[in-house]
Amino acid sequence: MPSLIDIRRRIRSVRSTQQITKAMKMVSAAKLRRAQDRVLAARPYAGLIRDLLSSVATRLPQSDGPLHPLLDRRPENNILLLLLTGDKGLAGAFNTNLIKASQSFLADHPAQRVELELVGRKGRDFYRRRTVPISGEHIGVFAKVDYATGKGIARNAIERFTAGDVDAVYLIFNEFKSVMSQKLEVVRVLPLAAPEASAHPVDYIWEEPPVELLANLLPRYVEMQVYHAMLESAAAEHAARMTAMDAATTNAGEMIEKLTLFMNRVRQASITREIIEVVSGAAAT
């Protein structure tokens, strides 16, 4: 049976851990608030680009082939997979689920050559010890997500797709739903699906021909997809970490209660044993 000193030392250790997890929960809550505001602010812009593409689609001339290189569908022999993971751990199953999804993607495409573009330290650390080809890595970008970073990643994917180096580009990330839930998404970024005409199109007045507008909007739409996915992933990571730290704080409190109860039982048993020894000694004399 452990001594009272050992139990008290363990209680102090668990209480220190509880203070750390509680502080991390508060930090994640503050970061989540800002990240959530950025996600909600970006969603209308992403929806507006989709509406503009639908409006332009109603004015496009009929064509048998693709009207833009980003709409060119071809056999997917070479695939670029953008994997968005976190830079830090202690976020529950957030990073594990993303890595498992990427492994499932690789298993589902055994005949294709799949290259990974790793955004986030956890994905980089996992795959750098594997034999999967890595085309690039981006570390520390989630500390402050900016449009320039997302644009650079998207532009690189666009250039490789239009040059024919890759036949398709996919994106794996966690979409922020609420503090308690995130949705794992596997999205095909390129080739883009041909924009469909909206059932209720807005009557815009265009200064440029529809084909030129499409050429300008499609790259911007891809950039926005990558940037928006980074915002969603950052918010989802903060939510997952806040939930994990809240659970860890609660578990630490429960462990402290159990250890305190056990310590009291050990102390009571020690007192009872001492009393028995005193009484036995007095009876013997």
PDB file of C-alpha atoms in Angstrom:
ATOM      1  CA  MET A   1       0.000   0.000   0.000  1.00  0.00           C
ATOM      2  CA  PRO A   2       1.440   3.426  -0.923  1.00  0.00           C
ATOM      3  CA  SER A   3       2.314   5.812   1.869  1.00  0.00           C
ATOM      4  CA  LEU A   4       0.468   9.051   2.600  1.00  0.00           C
ATOM      5  CA  ILE A   5       3.438  11.031   1.268  1.00  0.00           C
ATOM      6  CA  ASP A   6       3.259   9.216  -2.077  1.00  0.00           C
ATOM      7  CA  ILE A   7      -0.496   9.798  -2.357  1.00  0.00           C
ATOM      8  CA  ARG A   8      -0.175  13.507  -1.492  1.00  0.00           C
ATOM      9  CA  ARG A   9       2.600  13.834  -4.080  1.00  0.00           C
ATOM     10  CA  ARG A  10       0.387  12.257  -6.723  1.00  0.00           C
ATOM     11  CA  ILE A  11      -2.533  14.527  -5.831  1.00  0.00           C
ATOM     12  CA  ARG A  12      -0.290  17.585  -6.230  1.00  0.00           C
ATOM     13  CA  SER A  13       0.889  16.277  -9.595  1.00  0.00           C
ATOM     14  CA  VAL A  14      -2.653  15.699 -10.869  1.00  0.00           C
ATOM     15  CA  ARG A  15      -3.765  19.109  -9.595  1.00  0.00           C
ATOM     16  CA  SER A  16      -0.887  20.769 -11.472  1.00  0.00           C
ATOM     17  CA  THR A  17      -1.924  18.920 -14.634  1.00  0.00           C
ATOM     18  CA  GLN A  18      -5.507  20.055 -14.081  1.00  0.00           C
ATOM     19  CA  GLN A  19      -4.406  23.688 -13.889  1.00  0.00           C
ATOM     20  CA  ILE A  20      -2.471  23.294 -17.157  1.00  0.00           C
ATOM     21  CA  THR A  21      -5.391  21.666 -19.015  1.00  0.00           C
ATOM     22  CA  LYS A  22      -7.780  24.300 -17.678  1.00  0.00           C
ATOM     23  CA  ALA A  23      -5.498  27.093 -18.924  1.00  0.00           C
ATOM     24  CA  MET A  24      -5.160  25.402 -22.325  1.00  0.00           C
ATOM     25  CA  LYS A  25      -8.933  25.117 -22.550  1.00  0.00           C
ATOM     26  CA  MET A  26      -9.328  28.849 -21.916  1.00  0.00           C
ATOM     27  CA  VAL A  27      -6.655  29.693 -24.508  1.00  0.00           C
ATOM     28  CA  SER A  28      -8.310  27.439 -27.096  1.00  0.00           C
ATOM     29  CA  ALA A  29     -11.703  28.988 -26.339  1.00  0.00           C
ATOM     30  CA  ALA A  30     -10.325  32.473 -27.017  1.00  0.00           C
ATOM     31  CA  LYS A  31      -8.642  31.339 -30.256  1.00  0.00           C
ATOM     32  CA  LEU A  32     -11.775  29.476 -31.328  1.00  0.00           C
ATOM     33  CA  ARG A  33     -13.863  32.619 -31.007  1.00  0.00           C
ATOM     34  CA  ARG A  34     -11.617  34.498 -33.424  1.00  0.00           C
ATOM     35  CA  ALA A  35     -11.269  31.542 -35.816  1.00  0.00           C
ATOM     36  CA  GLN A  36     -15.032  30.994 -35.848  1.00  0.00           C
ATOM     37  CA  ASP A  37     -15.631  34.645 -36.719  1.00  0.00           C
ATOM     38  CA  ARG A  38     -13.230  34.339 -39.678  1.00  0.00           C
ATOM     39  CA  VAL A  39     -14.937  31.169 -40.917  1.00  0.00           C
ATOM     40  CA  LEU A  40     -18.380  32.741 -40.753  1.00  0.00           C
ATOM     41  CA  ALA A  41     -17.088  35.860 -42.496  1.00  0.00           C
ATOM     42  CA  ALA A  42     -15.551  33.836 -45.352  1.00  0.00           C
ATOM     43  CA  ARG A  43     -18.581  31.640 -46.075  1.00  0.00           C
ATOM     44  CA  PRO A  44     -20.659  34.363 -47.801  1.00  0.00           C
ATOM     45  CA  TYR A  45     -17.735  35.227 -50.093  1.00  0.00           C
ATOM     46  CA  ALA A  46     -17.317  31.568 -51.096  1.00  0.00           C
ATOM     47  CA  GLY A  47     -21.034  31.359 -51.796  1.00  0.00           C
ATOM     48  CA  LEU A  48     -20.928  34.540 -53.873  1.00  0.00           C
ATOM     49  CA  ILE A  49     -18.197  33.148 -56.133  1.00  0.00           C
ATOM     50  CA  ARG A  50     -20.312  30.037 -56.713  1.00  0.00           C
ATOM     51  CA  ASP A  51     -23.282  32.258 -57.607  1.00  0.00           C
ATOM     52  CA  LEU A  52     -21.137  34.277 -60.012  1.00  0.00           C
ATOM     53  CA  LEU A  53     -19.923  31.088 -61.708  1.00  0.00           C
ATOM     54  CA  SER A  54     -23.521  29.918 -62.057  1.00  0.00           C
ATOM     55  CA  SER A  55     -24.513  33.271 -63.545  1.00  0.00           C
ATOM     56  CA  VAL A  56     -21.628  33.171 -66.021  1.00  0.00           C
ATOM     57  CA  ALA A  57     -22.598  29.606 -66.973  1.00  0.00           C
ATOM     58  CA  THR A  58     -25.923  30.833 -68.334  1.00  0.00           C
ATOM     59  CA  ARG A  59     -24.055  33.018 -70.850  1.00  0.00           C
ATOM     60  CA  LEU A  60     -21.387  30.571 -71.982  1.00  0.00           C
ATOM     61  CA  PRO A  61     -21.411  29.406 -75.612  1.00  0.00           C
ATOM     62  CA  GLN A  62     -22.110  25.752 -76.305  1.00  0.00           C
ATOM     63  CA  SER A  63     -18.942  23.692 -76.675  1.00  0.00           C
ATOM     64  CA  ASP A  64     -18.083  20.002 -76.952  1.00  0.00           C
ATOM     65  CA  GLY A  65     -14.786  20.351 -75.073  1.00  0.00           C
ATOM     66  CA  PRO A  66     -13.820  22.095 -71.816  1.00  0.00           C
ATOM     67  CA  LEU A  67     -14.036  25.878 -71.897  1.00  0.00           C
ATOM     68  CA  HIS A  68     -11.090  26.202 -69.494  1.00  0.00           C
ATOM     69  CA  PRO A  69      -8.063  24.012 -68.617  1.00  0.00           C
ATOM     70  CA  LEU A  70      -9.269  23.734 -64.999  1.00  0.00           C
ATOM     71  CA  LEU A  71     -12.430  22.005 -66.267  1.00  0.00           C
ATOM     72  CA  ASP A  72     -10.488  19.390 -68.252  1.00  0.00           C
ATOM     73  CA  ARG A  73     -11.358  15.920 -66.981  1.00  0.00           C
ATOM     74  CA  ARG A  74      -8.917  13.139 -67.810  1.00  0.00           C
ATOM     75  CA  PRO A  75      -8.011   9.716 -66.380  1.00  0.00           C
ATOM     76  CA  GLU A  76      -6.672  10.154 -62.857  1.00  0.00           C
ATOM     77  CA  ASN A  77      -3.288   8.480 -63.143  1.00  0.00           C
ATOM     78  CA  ASN A  78      -1.394  11.060 -61.072  1.00  0.00           C
ATOM     79  CA  ILE A  79      -3.114  12.598 -58.044  1.00  0.00           C
ATOM     80  CA  LEU A  80      -2.067  15.415 -55.745  1.00  0.00           C
ATOM     81  CA  LEU A  81      -3.545  15.113 -52.249  1.00  0.00           C
ATOM     82  CA  LEU A  82      -3.607  18.194 -50.016  1.00  0.00           C
ATOM     83  CA  LEU A  83      -3.705  17.046 -46.376  1.00  0.00           C
ATOM     84  CA  LEU A  84      -4.551  19.679 -43.750  1.00  0.00           C
ATOM     85  CA  THR A  85      -3.546  18.649 -40.229  1.00  0.00           C
ATOM     86  CA  GLY A  86      -2.727  20.623 -37.110  1.00  0.00           C
ATOM     87  CA  ASP A  87       0.685  21.837 -35.995  1.00  0.00           C
ATOM     88  CA  LYS A  88       0.121  20.692 -32.406  1.00  0.00           C
ATOM     89  CA  GLY A  89      -1.355  17.734 -30.588  1.00  0.00           C
ATOM     90  CA  LEU A  90      -3.596  17.504 -27.511  1.00  0.00           C
ATOM     91  CA  ALA A  91      -6.677  17.859 -29.725  1.00  0.00           C
ATOM     92  CA  GLY A  92      -8.276  14.460 -29.230  1.00  0.00           C
ATOM     93  CA  ALA A  93      -8.678  12.450 -32.434  1.00  0.00           C
ATOM     94  CA  PHE A  94      -8.460  15.533 -34.678  1.00  0.00           C
ATOM     95  CA  ASN A  95      -5.129  14.713 -36.342  1.00  0.00           C
ATOM     96  CA  THR A  96      -5.530  10.939 -36.091  1.00  0.00           C
ATOM     97  CA  ASN A  97      -8.771  10.970 -38.070  1.00  0.00           C
ATOM     98  CA  LEU A  98      -7.199  13.099 -40.811  1.00  0.00           C
ATOM     99  CA  ILE A  99      -4.179  10.822 -41.128  1.00  0.00           C
ATOM    100  CA  LYS A 100      -6.405   7.739 -41.197  1.00  0.00           C
ATOM    101  CA  ALA A 101      -8.518   9.343 -43.939  1.00  0.00           C
ATOM    102  CA  SER A 102      -5.385  10.005 -46.005  1.00  0.00           C
ATOM    103  CA  GLN A 103      -4.263   6.402 -45.516  1.00  0.00           C
ATOM    104  CA  SER A 104      -7.683   5.194 -46.654  1.00  0.00           C
ATOM    105  CA  PHE A 105      -7.400   7.450 -49.706  1.00  0.00           C
ATOM    106  CA  LEU A 106      -4.018   5.923 -50.559  1.00  0.00           C
ATOM    107  CA  ALA A 107      -5.426   2.423 -50.086  1.00  0.00           C
ATOM    108  CA  ASP A 108      -8.367   3.242 -52.376  1.00  0.00           C
ATOM    109  CA  HIS A 109      -6.013   4.370 -55.174  1.00  0.00           C
ATOM    110  CA  PRO A 110      -3.376   1.628 -55.397  1.00  0.00           C
ATOM    111  CA  ALA A 111      -3.031   1.885 -59.172  1.00  0.00           C
ATOM    112  CA  GLN A 112      -2.512   5.652 -59.185  1.00  0.00           C
ATOM    113  CA  ARG A 113       0.556   7.629 -58.194  1.00  0.00           C
ATOM    114  CA  VAL A 114      -0.494   9.809 -55.263  1.00  0.00           C
ATOM    115  CA  GLU A 115       1.682  12.698 -54.073  1.00  0.00           C
ATOM    116  CA  LEU A 116       1.068  14.456 -50.774  1.00  0.00           C
ATOM    117  CA  GLU A 117       1.143  18.184 -50.144  1.00  0.00           C
ATOM    118  CA  LEU A 118       1.294  18.365 -46.352  1.00  0.00           C
ATOM    119  CA  VAL A 119      -0.100  21.402 -44.574  1.00  0.00           C
ATOM    120  CA  GLY A 120       0.529  21.101 -40.843  1.00  0.00           C
ATOM    121  CA  ARG A 121       3.291  19.626 -38.694  1.00  0.00           C
ATOM    122  CA  LYS A 122       1.442  16.478 -37.581  1.00  0.00           C
ATOM    123  CA  GLY A 123       0.874  15.221 -41.110  1.00  0.00           C
ATOM    124  CA  ARG A 124       4.471  16.068 -42.034  1.00  0.00           C
ATOM    125  CA  ASP A 125       5.872  14.221 -39.003  1.00  0.00           C
ATOM    126  CA  PHE A 126       3.786  11.146 -39.785  1.00  0.00           C
ATOM    127  CA  TYR A 127       4.546  10.839 -43.494  1.00  0.00           C
ATOM    128  CA  ARG A 128       8.190  11.858 -43.413  1.00  0.00           C
ATOM    129  CA  ARG A 129       8.920   8.383 -42.013  1.00  0.00           C
ATOM    130  CA  ARG A 130       6.929   6.681 -44.782  1.00  0.00           C
ATOM    131  CA  THR A 131       7.708   5.987 -48.426  1.00  0.00           C
ATOM    132  CA  VAL A 132       4.820   8.071 -49.805  1.00  0.00           C
ATOM    133  CA  PRO A 133       6.083  10.786 -52.212  1.00  0.00           C
ATOM    134  CA  ILE A 134       5.790  14.276 -50.730  1.00  0.00           C
ATOM    135  CA  SER A 135       5.638  17.230 -53.111  1.00  0.00           C
ATOM    136  CA  GLY A 136       5.727  19.938 -50.446  1.00  0.00           C
ATOM    137  CA  GLU A 137       5.157  20.826 -46.820  1.00  0.00           C
ATOM    138  CA  HIS A 138       3.856  23.912 -45.048  1.00  0.00           C
ATOM    139  CA  ILE A 139       4.519  24.201 -41.319  1.00  0.00           C
ATOM    140  CA  GLY A 140       3.234  26.839 -38.915  1.00  0.00           C
ATOM    141  CA  VAL A 141       0.614  28.253 -41.287  1.00  0.00           C
ATOM    142  CA  PHE A 142      -2.276  27.714 -38.853  1.00  0.00           C
ATOM    143  CA  ALA A 143      -0.849  30.060 -36.234  1.00  0.00           C
ATOM    144  CA  LYS A 144      -2.313  32.837 -38.375  1.00  0.00           C
ATOM    145  CA  VAL A 145      -4.157  31.718 -41.495  1.00  0.00           C
ATOM    146  CA  ASP A 146      -3.857  34.286 -44.277  1.00  0.00           C
ATOM    147  CA  TYR A 147      -5.118  34.376 -47.835  1.00  0.00           C
ATOM    148  CA  ALA A 148      -1.623  34.638 -49.319  1.00  0.00           C
ATOM    149  CA  THR A 149      -0.665  31.206 -47.965  1.00  0.00           C
ATOM    150  CA  GLY A 150      -3.820  29.570 -49.273  1.00  0.00           C
ATOM    151  CA  LYS A 151      -3.360  31.313 -52.606  1.00  0.00           C
ATOM    152  CA  GLY A 152       0.209  30.045 -52.905  1.00  0.00           C
ATOM    153  CA  ILE A 153      -0.820  26.441 -52.223  1.00  0.00           C
ATOM    154  CA  ALA A 154      -3.722  26.713 -54.675  1.00  0.00           C
ATOM    155  CA  ARG A 155      -1.580  28.345 -57.382  1.00  0.00           C
ATOM    156  CA  ASN A 156       0.978  25.553 -57.136  1.00  0.00           C
ATOM    157  CA  ALA A 157      -1.791  22.960 -57.547  1.00  0.00           C
ATOM    158  CA  ILE A 158      -3.260  24.888 -60.496  1.00  0.00           C
ATOM    159  CA  GLU A 159       0.105  25.128 -62.243  1.00  0.00           C
ATOM    160  CA  ARG A 160       0.799  21.424 -61.830  1.00  0.00           C
ATOM    161  CA  PHE A 161      -2.682  20.509 -63.058  1.00  0.00           C
ATOM    162  CA  THR A 162      -2.578  22.725 -66.131  1.00  0.00           C
ATOM    163  CA  ALA A 163       0.947  21.510 -66.948  1.00  0.00           C
ATOM    164  CA  GLY A 164      -0.271  17.907 -66.848  1.00  0.00           C
ATOM    165  CA  ASP A 165       1.942  16.841 -63.925  1.00  0.00           C
ATOM    166  CA  VAL A 166      -1.158  15.738 -62.019  1.00  0.00           C
ATOM    167  CA  ASP A 167      -4.571  14.713 -63.318  1.00  0.00           C
ATOM    168  CA  ALA A 168      -6.577  15.532 -60.189  1.00  0.00           C
ATOM    169  CA  VAL A 169      -6.204  17.426 -56.908  1.00  0.00           C
ATOM    170  CA  TYR A 170      -8.001  16.340 -53.741  1.00  0.00           C
ATOM    171  CA  LEU A 171      -8.266  18.023 -50.360  1.00  0.00           C
ATOM    172  CA  ILE A 172      -8.702  16.380 -46.929  1.00  0.00           C
ATOM    173  CA  PHE A 173      -9.621  18.595 -43.989  1.00  0.00           C
ATOM    174  CA  ASN A 174     -11.949  18.915 -41.021  1.00  0.00           C
ATOM    175  CA  GLU A 175     -14.927  21.194 -41.524  1.00  0.00           C
ATOM    176  CA  PHE A 176     -16.014  23.151 -38.461  1.00  0.00           C
ATOM    177  CA  LYS A 177     -19.610  22.377 -37.502  1.00  0.00           C
ATOM    178  CA  SER A 178     -19.806  23.258 -33.829  1.00  0.00           C
ATOM    179  CA  VAL A 179     -17.675  23.198 -30.702  1.00  0.00           C
ATOM    180  CA  MET A 180     -18.530  19.536 -30.176  1.00  0.00           C
ATOM    181  CA  SER A 181     -18.368  18.254 -33.748  1.00  0.00           C
ATOM    182  CA  GLN A 182     -16.202  18.488 -36.847  1.00  0.00           C
ATOM    183  CA  LYS A 183     -16.927  16.858 -40.195  1.00  0.00           C
ATOM    184  CA  LEU A 184     -14.158  15.110 -42.092  1.00  0.00           C
ATOM    185  CA  GLU A 185     -14.231  16.182 -45.741  1.00  0.00           C
ATOM    186  CA  VAL A 186     -12.561  14.658 -48.803  1.00  0.00           C
ATOM    187  CA  VAL A 187     -13.117  17.122 -51.657  1.00  0.00           C
ATOM    188  CA  ARG A 188     -11.951  17.092 -55.263  1.00  0.00           C
ATOM    189  CA  VAL A 189     -10.524  20.514 -55.987  1.00  0.00           C
ATOM    190  CA  LEU A 190      -9.386  19.914 -59.584  1.00  0.00           C
ATOM    191  CA  PRO A 191     -10.674  19.378 -62.169  1.00  0.00           C
ATOM    192  CA  LEU A 192     -13.569  21.624 -61.287  1.00  0.00           C
ATOM    193  CA  ALA A 193     -17.072  20.513 -62.069  1.00  0.00           C
ATOM    194  CA  ALA A 194     -18.561  22.516 -64.907  1.00  0.00           C
ATOM    195  CA  PRO A 195     -20.608  25.364 -63.384  1.00  0.00           C
ATOM    196  CA  GLU A 196     -24.334  24.784 -63.715  1.00  0.00           C
ATOM    197  CA  ALA A 197     -26.819  27.479 -64.544  1.00  0.00           C
ATOM    198  CA  SER A 198     -28.698  28.705 -61.505  1.00  0.00           C
ATOM    199  CA  ALA A 199     -32.451  28.191 -61.339  1.00  0.00           C
ATOM    200  CA  HIS A 200     -32.824  31.859 -60.324  1.00  0.00           C
ATOM    201  CA  PRO A 201     -29.853  33.678 -61.839  1.00  0.00           C
ATOM    202  CA  VAL A 202     -29.036  37.228 -60.848  1.00  0.00           C
ATOM    203  CA  ASP A 203     -29.099  39.565 -63.842  1.00  0.00           C
ATOM    204  CA  TYR A 204     -25.585  41.003 -63.664  1.00  0.00           C
ATOM    205  CA  ILE A 205     -24.241  43.499 -66.174  1.00  0.00           C
ATOM    206  CA  TRP A 206     -20.925  42.127 -67.431  1.00  0.00           C
ATOM    207  CA  GLU A 207     -18.203  44.266 -68.987  1.00  0.00           C
ATOM    208  CA  GLU A 208     -16.130  41.292 -70.153  1.00  0.00           C
ATOM    209  CA  PRO A 209     -17.113  38.330 -72.337  1.00  0.00           C
ATOM    210  CA  PRO A 210     -18.323  35.303 -70.309  1.00  0.00           C
ATOM    211  CA  VAL A 211     -15.359  33.139 -71.364  1.00  0.00           C
ATOM    212  CA  GLU A 212     -12.862  35.742 -70.053  1.00  0.00           C
ATOM    213  CA  LEU A 213     -14.830  36.068 -66.823  1.00  0.00           C
ATOM    214  CA  LEU A 214     -14.735  32.317 -66.397  1.00  0.00           C
ATOM    215  CA  ALA A 215     -10.960  32.305 -66.898  1.00  0.00           C
ATOM    216  CA  ASN A 216     -10.621  34.888 -64.097  1.00  0.00           C
ATOM    217  CA  LEU A 217     -13.158  33.374 -61.713  1.00  0.00           C
ATOM    218  CA  LEU A 218     -12.098  29.718 -61.813  1.00  0.00           C
ATOM    219  CA  PRO A 219      -8.554  30.225 -60.383  1.00  0.00           C
ATOM    220  CA  ARG A 220     -10.008  32.576 -57.766  1.00  0.00           C
ATOM    221  CA  TYR A 221     -12.571  29.921 -56.862  1.00  0.00           C
ATOM    222  CA  VAL A 222      -9.850  27.292 -56.368  1.00  0.00           C
ATOM    223  CA  GLU A 223      -7.849  29.705 -54.198  1.00  0.00           C
ATOM    224  CA  MET A 224     -10.939  30.398 -52.124  1.00  0.00           C
ATOM    225  CA  GLN A 225     -11.612  26.680 -51.700  1.00  0.00           C
ATOM    226  CA  VAL A 226      -8.129  26.079 -50.264  1.00  0.00           C
ATOM    227  CA  TYR A 227      -8.186  29.199 -48.075  1.00  0.00           C
ATOM    228  CA  HIS A 228     -11.662  28.429 -46.769  1.00  0.00           C
ATOM    229  CA  ALA A 229     -10.620  24.842 -45.975  1.00  0.00           C
ATOM    230  CA  MET A 230      -7.661  26.209 -43.978  1.00  0.00           C
ATOM    231  CA  LEU A 231      -9.985  28.491 -42.004  1.00  0.00           C
ATOM    232  CA  GLU A 232     -12.374  25.609 -41.338  1.00  0.00           C
ATOM    233  CA  SER A 233      -9.500  23.362 -40.259  1.00  0.00           C
ATOM    234  CA  ALA A 234      -8.071  25.982 -37.885  1.00  0.00           C
ATOM    235  CA  ALA A 235     -11.450  26.537 -36.203  1.00  0.00           C
ATOM    236  CA  ALA A 236     -12.094  22.783 -35.990  1.00  0.00           C
ATOM    237  CA  GLU A 237      -8.680  22.229 -34.396  1.00  0.00           C
ATOM    238  CA  HIS A 238      -9.279  24.850 -31.702  1.00  0.00           C
ATOM    239  CA  ALA A 239     -12.722  23.361 -31.013  1.00  0.00           C
ATOM    240  CA  ALA A 240     -11.287  19.840 -30.765  1.00  0.00           C
ATOM    241  CA  ARG A 241      -8.498  20.993 -28.439  1.00  0.00           C
ATOM    242  CA  MET A 242     -10.915  22.933 -26.226  1.00  0.00           C
ATOM    243  CA  THR A 243     -13.173  19.863 -25.948  1.00  0.00           C
ATOM    244  CA  ALA A 244     -10.213  17.576 -25.226  1.00  0.00           C
ATOM    245  CA  MET A 245      -8.819  19.901 -22.552  1.00  0.00           C
ATOM    246  CA  ASP A 246     -12.252  20.254 -20.961  1.00  0.00           C
ATOM    247  CA  ALA A 247     -12.525  16.455 -20.753  1.00  0.00           C
ATOM    248  CA  ALA A 248      -8.976  16.237 -19.364  1.00  0.00           C
ATOM    249  CA  THR A 249      -9.772  18.852 -16.703  1.00  0.00           C
ATOM    250  CA  THR A 250     -12.900  16.957 -15.690  1.00  0.00           C
ATOM    251  CA  ASN A 251     -11.017  13.651 -15.547  1.00  0.00           C
ATOM    252  CA  ALA A 252      -8.287  15.229 -13.435  1.00  0.00           C
ATOM    253  CA  GLY A 253     -10.907  16.483 -10.979  1.00  0.00           C
ATOM    254  CA  GLU A 254     -12.434  13.021 -10.714  1.00  0.00           C
ATOM    255  CA  MET A 255      -8.987  11.485 -10.156  1.00  0.00           C
ATOM    256  CA  ILE A 256      -8.242  14.018  -7.411  1.00  0.00           C
ATOM    257  CA  GLU A 257     -11.487  13.076  -5.660  1.00  0.00           C
ATOM    258  CA  LYS A 258     -10.659   9.355  -5.849  1.00  0.00           C
ATOM    259  CA  LEU A 259      -7.095   9.903  -4.622  1.00  0.00           C
ATOM    260  CA  THR A 260      -8.317  12.095  -1.779  1.00  0.00           C
ATOM    261  CA  LEU A 261     -10.812   9.428  -0.733  1.00  0.00           C
ATOM    262  CA  PHE A 262      -8.117   6.766  -0.935  1.00  0.00           C
ATOM    263  CA  MET A 263      -5.729   8.951   1.088  1.00  0.00           C
ATOM    264  CA  ASN A 264      -8.333   9.397   3.812  1.00  0.00           C
ATOM    265  CA  ARG A 265      -8.875   5.635   3.958  1.00  0.00           C
ATOM    266  CA  VAL A 266      -5.143   5.002   4.223  1.00  0.00           C
ATOM    267  CA  ARG A 267      -4.822   7.628   6.959  1.00  0.00           C
ATOM    268  CA  GLN A 268      -7.795   6.183   8.852  1.00  0.00           C
ATOM    269  CA  ALA A 269      -6.349   2.685   8.559  1.00  0.00           C
ATOM    270  CA  SER A 270      -3.021   3.958   9.854  1.00  0.00           C
ATOM    271  CA  ILE A 271      -4.701   5.640  12.833  1.00  0.00           C
ATOM    272  CA  THR A 272      -6.736   2.530  13.579  1.00  0.00           C
ATOM    273  CA  ARG A 273      -3.613   0.363  13.418  1.00  0.00           C
ATOM    274  CA  GLU A 274      -1.758   2.679  15.808  1.00  0.00           C
ATOM    275  CA  ILE A 275      -4.688   2.597  18.259  1.00  0.00           C
ATOM    276  CA  ILE A 276      -4.769  -1.209  18.129  1.00  0.00           C
ATOM    277  CA  GLU A 277      -1.008  -1.342  18.789  1.00  0.00           C
ATOM    278  CA  VAL A 278      -1.354   1.031  21.771  1.00  0.00           C
ATOM    279  CA  VAL A 279      -4.259  -0.948  23.226  1.00  0.00           C
ATOM    280  CA  SER A 280      -2.465  -4.260  22.669  1.00  0.00           C
ATOM    281  CA  GLY A 281       0.660  -2.918  24.356  1.00  0.00           C
ATOM    282  CA  ALA A 282      -1.311  -1.598  27.328  1.00  0.00           C
ATOM    283  CA  ALA A 283      -3.116  -4.964  27.707  1.00  0.00           C
ATOM    284  CA  ALA A 284       0.171  -6.840  27.628  1.00  0.00           C
ATOM    285  CA  THR A 285       1.556  -4.784  30.488  1.00  0.00           C
TER     286      THR A 285
END
